[in-house]
Short mmCIF file of N, CA and C in Angstrom, two decimals:
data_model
loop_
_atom_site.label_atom_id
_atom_site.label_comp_id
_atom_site.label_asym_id
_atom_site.label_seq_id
_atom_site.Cartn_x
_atom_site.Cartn_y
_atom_site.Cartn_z
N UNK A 1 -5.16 6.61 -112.13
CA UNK A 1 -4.38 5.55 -112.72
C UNK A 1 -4.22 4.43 -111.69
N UNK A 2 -4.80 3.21 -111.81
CA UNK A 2 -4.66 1.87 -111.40
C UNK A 2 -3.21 1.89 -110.83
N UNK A 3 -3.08 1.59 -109.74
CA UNK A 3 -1.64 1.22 -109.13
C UNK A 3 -1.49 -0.34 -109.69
N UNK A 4 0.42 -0.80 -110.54
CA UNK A 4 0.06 -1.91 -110.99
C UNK A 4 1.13 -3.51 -110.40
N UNK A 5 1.72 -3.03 -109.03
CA UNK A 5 2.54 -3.41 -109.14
C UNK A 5 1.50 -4.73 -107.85
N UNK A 6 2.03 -5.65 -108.07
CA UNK A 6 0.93 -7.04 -107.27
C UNK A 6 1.11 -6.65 -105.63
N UNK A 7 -0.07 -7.45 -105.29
CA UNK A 7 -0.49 -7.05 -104.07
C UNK A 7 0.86 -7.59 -102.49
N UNK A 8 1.22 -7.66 -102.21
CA UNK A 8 2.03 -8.50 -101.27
C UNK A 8 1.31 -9.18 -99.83
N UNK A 9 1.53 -10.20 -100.42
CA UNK A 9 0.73 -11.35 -98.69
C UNK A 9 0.87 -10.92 -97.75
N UNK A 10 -0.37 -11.09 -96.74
CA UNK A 10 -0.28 -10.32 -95.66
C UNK A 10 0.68 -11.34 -94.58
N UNK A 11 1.01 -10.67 -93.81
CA UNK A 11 2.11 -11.74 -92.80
C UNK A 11 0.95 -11.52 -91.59
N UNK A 12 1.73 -12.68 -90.53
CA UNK A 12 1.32 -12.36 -88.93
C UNK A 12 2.11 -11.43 -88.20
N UNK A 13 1.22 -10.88 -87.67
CA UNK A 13 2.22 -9.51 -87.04
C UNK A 13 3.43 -10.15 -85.68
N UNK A 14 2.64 -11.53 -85.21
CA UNK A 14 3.60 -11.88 -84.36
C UNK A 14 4.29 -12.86 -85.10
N UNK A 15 4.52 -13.36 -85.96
CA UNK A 15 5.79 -14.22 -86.50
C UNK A 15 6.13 -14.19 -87.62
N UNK A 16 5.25 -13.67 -88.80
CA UNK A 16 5.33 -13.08 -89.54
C UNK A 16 5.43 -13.68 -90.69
N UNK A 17 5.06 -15.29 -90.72
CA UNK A 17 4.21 -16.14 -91.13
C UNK A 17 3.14 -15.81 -91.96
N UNK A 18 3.00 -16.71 -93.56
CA UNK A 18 1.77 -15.75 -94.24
C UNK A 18 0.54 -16.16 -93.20
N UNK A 19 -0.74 -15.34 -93.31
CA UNK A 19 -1.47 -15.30 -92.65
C UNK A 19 -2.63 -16.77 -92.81
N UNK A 20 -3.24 -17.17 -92.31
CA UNK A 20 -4.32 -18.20 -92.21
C UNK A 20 -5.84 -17.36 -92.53
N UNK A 21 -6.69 -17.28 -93.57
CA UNK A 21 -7.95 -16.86 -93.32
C UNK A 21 -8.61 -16.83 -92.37
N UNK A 22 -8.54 -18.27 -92.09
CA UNK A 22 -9.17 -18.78 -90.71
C UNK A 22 -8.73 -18.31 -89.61
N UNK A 23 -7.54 -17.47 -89.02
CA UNK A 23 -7.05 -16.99 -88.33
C UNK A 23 -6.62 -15.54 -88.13
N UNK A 24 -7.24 -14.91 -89.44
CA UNK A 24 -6.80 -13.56 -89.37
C UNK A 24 -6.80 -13.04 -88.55
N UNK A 25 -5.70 -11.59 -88.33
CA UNK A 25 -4.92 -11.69 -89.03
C UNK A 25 -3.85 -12.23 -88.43
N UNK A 26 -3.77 -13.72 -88.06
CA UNK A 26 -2.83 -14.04 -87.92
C UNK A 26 -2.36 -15.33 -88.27
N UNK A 27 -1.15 -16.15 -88.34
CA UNK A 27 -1.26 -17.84 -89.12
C UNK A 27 -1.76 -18.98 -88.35
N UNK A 28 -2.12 -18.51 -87.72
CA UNK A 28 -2.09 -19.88 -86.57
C UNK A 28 -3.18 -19.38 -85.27
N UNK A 29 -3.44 -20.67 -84.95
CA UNK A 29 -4.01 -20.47 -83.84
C UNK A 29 -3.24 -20.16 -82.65
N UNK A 30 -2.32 -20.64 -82.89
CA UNK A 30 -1.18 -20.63 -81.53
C UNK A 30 -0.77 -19.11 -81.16
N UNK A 31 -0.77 -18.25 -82.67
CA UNK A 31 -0.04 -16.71 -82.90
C UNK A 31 -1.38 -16.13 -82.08
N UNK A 32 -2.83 -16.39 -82.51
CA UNK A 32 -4.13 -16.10 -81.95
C UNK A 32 -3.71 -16.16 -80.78
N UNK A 33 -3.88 -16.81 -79.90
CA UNK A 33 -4.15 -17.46 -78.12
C UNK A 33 -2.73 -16.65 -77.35
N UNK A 34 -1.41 -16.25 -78.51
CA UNK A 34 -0.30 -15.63 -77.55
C UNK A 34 -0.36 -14.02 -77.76
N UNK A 35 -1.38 -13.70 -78.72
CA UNK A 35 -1.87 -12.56 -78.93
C UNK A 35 -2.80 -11.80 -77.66
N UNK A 36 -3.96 -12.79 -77.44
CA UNK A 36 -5.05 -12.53 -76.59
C UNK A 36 -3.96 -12.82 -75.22
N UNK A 37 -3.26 -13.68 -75.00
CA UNK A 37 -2.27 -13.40 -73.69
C UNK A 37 -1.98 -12.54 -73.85
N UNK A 38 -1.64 -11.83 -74.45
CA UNK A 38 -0.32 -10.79 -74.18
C UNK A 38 -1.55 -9.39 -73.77
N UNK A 39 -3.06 -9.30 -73.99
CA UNK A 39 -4.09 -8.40 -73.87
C UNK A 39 -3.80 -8.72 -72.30
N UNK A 40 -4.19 -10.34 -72.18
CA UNK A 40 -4.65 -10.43 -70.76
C UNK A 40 -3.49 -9.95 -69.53
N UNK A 41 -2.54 -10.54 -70.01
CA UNK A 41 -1.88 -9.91 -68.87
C UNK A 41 -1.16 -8.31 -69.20
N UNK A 42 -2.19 -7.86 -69.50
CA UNK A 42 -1.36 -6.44 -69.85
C UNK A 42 -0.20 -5.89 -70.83
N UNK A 43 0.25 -7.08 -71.75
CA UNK A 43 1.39 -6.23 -72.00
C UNK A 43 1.01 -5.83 -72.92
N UNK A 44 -0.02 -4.65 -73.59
CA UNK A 44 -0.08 -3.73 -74.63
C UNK A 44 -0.43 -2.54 -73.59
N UNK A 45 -0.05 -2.64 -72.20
CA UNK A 45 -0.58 -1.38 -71.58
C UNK A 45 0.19 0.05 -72.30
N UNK A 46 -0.23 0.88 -71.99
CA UNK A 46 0.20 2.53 -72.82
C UNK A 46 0.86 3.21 -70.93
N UNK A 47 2.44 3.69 -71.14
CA UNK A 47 2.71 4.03 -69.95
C UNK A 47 2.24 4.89 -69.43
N UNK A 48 2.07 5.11 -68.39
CA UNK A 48 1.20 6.56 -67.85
C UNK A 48 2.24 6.77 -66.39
N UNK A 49 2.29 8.23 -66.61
CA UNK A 49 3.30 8.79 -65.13
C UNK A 49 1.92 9.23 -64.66
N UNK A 50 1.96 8.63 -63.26
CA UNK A 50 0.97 8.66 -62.48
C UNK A 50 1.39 8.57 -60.83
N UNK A 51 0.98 9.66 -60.06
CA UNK A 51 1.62 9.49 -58.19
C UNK A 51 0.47 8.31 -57.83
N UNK A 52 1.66 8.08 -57.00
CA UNK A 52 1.40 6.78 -56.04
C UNK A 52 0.14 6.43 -55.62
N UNK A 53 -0.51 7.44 -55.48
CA UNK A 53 -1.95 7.37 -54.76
C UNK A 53 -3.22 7.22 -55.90
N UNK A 54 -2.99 6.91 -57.40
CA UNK A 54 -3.34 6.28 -58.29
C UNK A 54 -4.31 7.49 -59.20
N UNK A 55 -4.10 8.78 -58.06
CA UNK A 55 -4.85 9.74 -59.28
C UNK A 55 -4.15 10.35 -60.25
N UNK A 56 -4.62 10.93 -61.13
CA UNK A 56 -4.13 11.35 -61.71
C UNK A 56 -4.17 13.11 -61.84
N UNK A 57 -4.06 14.64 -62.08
CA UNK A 57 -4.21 15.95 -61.99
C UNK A 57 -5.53 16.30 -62.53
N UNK A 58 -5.91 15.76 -63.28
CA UNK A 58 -7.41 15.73 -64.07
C UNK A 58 -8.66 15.38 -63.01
N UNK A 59 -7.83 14.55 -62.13
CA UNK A 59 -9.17 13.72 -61.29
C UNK A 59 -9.40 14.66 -60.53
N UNK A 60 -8.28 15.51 -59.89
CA UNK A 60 -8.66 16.50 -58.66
C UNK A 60 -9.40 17.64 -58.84
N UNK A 61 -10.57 17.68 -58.68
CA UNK A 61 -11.76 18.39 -58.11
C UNK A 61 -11.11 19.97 -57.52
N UNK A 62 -10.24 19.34 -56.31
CA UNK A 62 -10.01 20.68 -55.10
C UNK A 62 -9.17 21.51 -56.10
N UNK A 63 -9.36 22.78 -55.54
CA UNK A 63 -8.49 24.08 -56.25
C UNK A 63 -7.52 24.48 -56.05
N UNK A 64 -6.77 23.93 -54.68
CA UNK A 64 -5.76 24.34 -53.80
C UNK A 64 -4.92 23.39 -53.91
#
């Protein structure tokens, strides 16, 4: 059975603004360019507990 209830506009995930074709998925170019910032300087990093010395328990080889 056909689901019948209408579709709802997609927004921008950063302002939330209906979306621009030309920009999917986001409205603007401006939402685009603060998107790809936010890649460049890292802030979608995923946290990781990691010692100081940048390895991680997986990396170590030695048995002891």
């Amino acid at each position: 059975m056909p689901n019948s209830a209408p579709a709802r506009p997609r927004r921008c995930p950063l302002c939330g603004k209906p979306r621009d074709e030309q920009y999917k998925p986001f409205c603007s170019r401006g939402c685009r360019d603060r998107d790809l910032n936010r890649w460049f300087d890292e802030g979608y990093r995923v946290p990781v507990d990691q010692p100081p010395d940048g390895t991680l328990d997986d990396d170590r080889f030695d048995e002891g």
